[in-house]
Amino acid sequence: MDTDRTERFERVADQQEIRDVIYRYCRGIDRCDYDLVRSCYHPDAIDDHGDFRGGVEDFIAFVQQGLPRFERTMHFIGNVLIEPVGDAARAESYIVAYHHLAESRTKPERDYTVGLRYVDDFERRDGEWRIAARVCVFEWSRIDPLAPNGWTPAEQSTLGVRDRTDVVYSSAIRQHLS
């Protein structure tokens, strides 16, 4: 195999490994799996999430405090552009983050949706790609009260769970269905 072709395969493999980190991060946030979120960052990484800027452990504490106010979250990833150069890479990921809030004393049940981009600097250390620095670039947001009599899942439906009891963590989906 020629050198150029080998380099292209390596670049594609690096891009996929980085993309997997971004996907794992979203799963970790949506399932409140803070160890999974932590595994996406190098220990000395910095995260700028708008109302938070600091190190990984402080970021984990920040999301552990803030996420419980939402009944559910879902981070949808659209365009992902990854530009690796050696053991470093810049990734730009378009995100639509959905947050569902229960009714409160003063506000109706509602959805809070945010359009943003993760701009990440990744580094490969000891053969593993992780986030070294992240900036959340906010583009837009909206809050929508839920209409009365909206759709609700059937009683037997599998609902998302915000911890490691979610079906995605099942050792076998067949066991879940039994």
GROMACS .gro file of C-alpha atoms in nm:
model
  178
    1MET     CA    1   0.000   0.000   0.000
    2ASP     CA    2   0.142   0.340  -0.090
    3THR     CA    3   0.225   0.599   0.176
    4ASP     CA    4  -0.043   0.846   0.063
    5ARG     CA    5  -0.315   0.582   0.091
    6THR     CA    6  -0.192   0.472   0.435
    7GLU     CA    7  -0.194   0.833   0.556
    8ARG     CA    8  -0.551   0.879   0.432
    9PHE     CA    9  -0.665   0.563   0.615
   10GLU     CA   10  -0.495   0.684   0.932
   11ARG     CA   11  -0.664   1.024   0.898
   12VAL     CA   12  -1.007   0.860   0.859
   13ALA     CA   13  -0.940   0.636   1.160
   14ASP     CA   14  -0.838   0.940   1.368
   15GLN     CA   15  -1.150   1.127   1.260
   16GLN     CA   16  -1.373   0.834   1.357
   17GLU     CA   17  -1.207   0.795   1.697
   18ILE     CA   18  -1.260   1.167   1.763
   19ARG     CA   19  -1.622   1.149   1.643
   20ASP     CA   20  -1.679   0.859   1.884
   21VAL     CA   21  -1.556   1.075   2.173
   22ILE     CA   22  -1.807   1.346   2.078
   23TYR     CA   23  -2.086   1.087   2.062
   24ARG     CA   24  -1.984   0.935   2.398
   25TYR     CA   25  -1.987   1.280   2.555
   26CYS     CA   26  -2.350   1.333   2.442
   27ARG     CA   27  -2.453   0.993   2.575
   28GLY     CA   28  -2.282   1.067   2.904
   29ILE     CA   29  -2.462   1.400   2.943
   30ASP     CA   30  -2.803   1.264   2.840
   31ARG     CA   31  -2.776   0.957   3.064
   32CYS     CA   32  -2.611   1.151   3.351
   33ASP     CA   33  -2.318   0.909   3.325
   34TYR     CA   34  -2.052   1.139   3.463
   35ASP     CA   35  -1.773   0.882   3.441
   36LEU     CA   36  -1.843   0.854   3.068
   37VAL     CA   37  -1.836   1.235   3.034
   38ARG     CA   38  -1.507   1.245   3.228
   39SER     CA   39  -1.355   0.982   2.998
   40CYS     CA   40  -1.399   1.219   2.702
   41TYR     CA   41  -1.156   1.475   2.844
   42HIS     CA   42  -0.790   1.471   2.931
   43PRO     CA   43  -0.756   1.531   3.307
   44ASP     CA   44  -0.607   1.878   3.249
   45ALA     CA   45  -0.868   1.985   2.990
   46ILE     CA   46  -1.054   2.314   3.003
   47ASP     CA   47  -1.424   2.357   2.916
   48ASP     CA   48  -1.605   2.683   2.842
   49HIS     CA   49  -1.979   2.610   2.856
   50GLY     CA   50  -2.094   2.973   2.870
   51ASP     CA   51  -2.202   2.990   3.233
   52PHE     CA   52  -1.910   2.766   3.331
   53ARG     CA   53  -1.540   2.788   3.248
   54GLY     CA   54  -1.286   2.565   3.415
   55GLY     CA   55  -1.134   2.221   3.454
   56VAL     CA   56  -1.292   1.882   3.403
   57GLU     CA   57  -1.368   1.792   3.764
   58ASP     CA   58  -1.529   2.130   3.827
   59PHE     CA   59  -1.726   2.089   3.502
   60ILE     CA   60  -1.852   1.747   3.617
   61ALA     CA   61  -1.962   1.900   3.948
   62PHE     CA   62  -2.133   2.183   3.758
   63VAL     CA   63  -2.337   1.948   3.535
   64GLN     CA   64  -2.419   1.718   3.829
   65GLN     CA   65  -2.574   2.018   3.998
   66GLY     CA   66  -2.755   2.156   3.690
   67LEU     CA   67  -2.880   1.855   3.494
   68PRO     CA   68  -3.130   1.726   3.754
   69ARG     CA   69  -3.355   2.027   3.690
   70PHE     CA   70  -3.435   1.874   3.350
   71GLU     CA   71  -3.656   1.566   3.327
   72ARG     CA   72  -3.483   1.465   3.002
   73THR     CA   73  -3.216   1.592   2.767
   74MET     CA   74  -3.115   1.488   2.418
   75HIS     CA   75  -2.812   1.618   2.232
   76PHE     CA   76  -2.847   1.579   1.857
   77ILE     CA   77  -2.525   1.603   1.654
   78GLY     CA   78  -2.538   1.732   1.298
   79ASN     CA   79  -2.236   1.846   1.100
   80VAL     CA   80  -1.902   1.736   1.241
   81LEU     CA   81  -1.583   1.863   1.079
   82ILE     CA   82  -1.263   1.715   1.217
   83GLU     CA   83  -0.922   1.837   1.105
   84PRO     CA   84  -0.645   1.621   1.250
   85VAL     CA   85  -0.280   1.724   1.222
   86GLY     CA   86  -0.045   1.474   1.383
   87ASP     CA   87  -0.146   1.421   1.745
   88ALA     CA   88  -0.376   1.726   1.755
   89ALA     CA   89  -0.709   1.802   1.593
   90ARG     CA   90  -0.971   2.073   1.577
   91ALA     CA   91  -1.333   1.954   1.569
   92GLU     CA   92  -1.643   2.164   1.508
   93SER     CA   93  -1.971   1.989   1.589
   94TYR     CA   94  -2.316   2.137   1.530
   95ILE     CA   95  -2.549   2.049   1.817
   96VAL     CA   96  -2.918   2.088   1.890
   97ALA     CA   97  -2.966   2.024   2.261
   98TYR     CA   98  -3.320   1.951   2.379
   99HIS     CA   99  -3.408   1.993   2.747
  100HIS     CA  100  -3.748   1.902   2.893
  101LEU     CA  101  -3.862   2.083   3.206
  102ALA     CA  102  -4.152   1.979   3.427
  103GLU     CA  103  -4.426   2.218   3.526
  104SER     CA  104  -4.334   2.440   3.819
  105ARG     CA  105  -4.534   2.670   4.046
  106THR     CA  106  -4.485   2.958   3.802
  107LYS     CA  107  -4.418   2.796   3.464
  108PRO     CA  108  -4.589   2.534   3.245
  109GLU     CA  109  -4.427   2.211   3.131
  110ARG     CA  110  -4.188   2.321   2.856
  111ASP     CA  111  -3.904   2.238   2.623
  112TYR     CA  112  -3.587   2.443   2.616
  113THR     CA  113  -3.391   2.397   2.292
  114VAL     CA  114  -3.044   2.533   2.219
  115GLY     CA  115  -2.854   2.547   1.891
  116LEU     CA  116  -2.482   2.553   1.949
  117ARG     CA  117  -2.146   2.434   1.826
  118TYR     CA  118  -1.877   2.249   2.018
  119VAL     CA  119  -1.538   2.376   1.905
  120ASP     CA  120  -1.291   2.127   2.046
  121ASP     CA  121  -0.917   2.093   2.045
  122PHE     CA  122  -0.837   1.724   2.071
  123GLU     CA  123  -0.502   1.571   2.158
  124ARG     CA  124  -0.387   1.214   2.118
  125ARG     CA  125  -0.194   1.110   2.427
  126ASP     CA  126  -0.074   0.756   2.482
  127GLY     CA  127  -0.262   0.657   2.166
  128GLU     CA  128  -0.600   0.792   2.286
  129TRP     CA  129  -0.791   1.093   2.153
  130ARG     CA  130  -0.961   1.312   2.412
  131ILE     CA  131  -1.076   1.670   2.445
  132ALA     CA  132  -0.801   1.908   2.562
  133ALA     CA  133  -1.012   2.226   2.535
  134ARG     CA  134  -1.377   2.292   2.448
  135VAL     CA  135  -1.567   2.611   2.374
  136CYS     CA  136  -1.946   2.602   2.338
  137VAL     CA  137  -2.047   2.860   2.080
  138PHE     CA  138  -2.413   2.950   2.128
  139GLU     CA  139  -2.614   3.032   1.816
  140TRP     CA  140  -2.979   3.042   1.929
  141SER     CA  141  -3.227   2.914   2.186
  142ARG     CA  142  -3.599   2.891   2.238
  143ILE     CA  143  -3.844   2.789   2.509
  144ASP     CA  144  -4.172   2.626   2.408
  145PRO     CA  145  -4.457   2.550   2.648
  146LEU     CA  146  -4.612   2.211   2.576
  147ALA     CA  147  -4.957   2.213   2.425
  148PRO     CA  148  -5.228   2.051   2.636
  149ASN     CA  149  -5.321   1.698   2.534
  150GLY     CA  150  -4.992   1.645   2.354
  151TRP     CA  151  -4.868   1.301   2.257
  152THR     CA  152  -4.755   1.071   2.535
  153PRO     CA  153  -4.592   0.731   2.482
  154ALA     CA  154  -4.798   0.416   2.531
  155GLU     CA  155  -4.782   0.273   2.882
  156GLN     CA  156  -4.571  -0.026   2.769
  157SER     CA  157  -4.321   0.196   2.585
  158THR     CA  158  -3.958   0.193   2.688
  159LEU     CA  159  -3.872   0.538   2.815
  160GLY     CA  160  -3.529   0.691   2.838
  161VAL     CA  161  -3.373   0.680   3.182
  162ARG     CA  162  -3.110   0.927   3.293
  163ASP     CA  163  -2.873   0.676   3.451
  164ARG     CA  164  -2.703   0.344   3.377
  165THR     CA  165  -3.034   0.154   3.396
  166ASP     CA  166  -3.121   0.292   3.050
  167VAL     CA  167  -3.164   0.023   2.783
  168VAL     CA  168  -2.845   0.136   2.606
  169TYR     CA  169  -2.647  -0.010   2.897
  170SER     CA  170  -2.824  -0.348   2.888
  171SER     CA  171  -2.584  -0.635   2.829
  172ALA     CA  172  -2.834  -0.772   2.576
  173ILE     CA  173  -3.146  -0.606   2.442
  174ARG     CA  174  -3.319  -0.945   2.443
  175GLN     CA  175  -3.286  -0.952   2.825
  176HIS     CA  176  -3.449  -0.611   2.838
  177LEU     CA  177  -3.740  -0.738   2.631
  178SER     CA  178  -3.799  -1.046   2.846
   0.00000   0.00000   0.00000
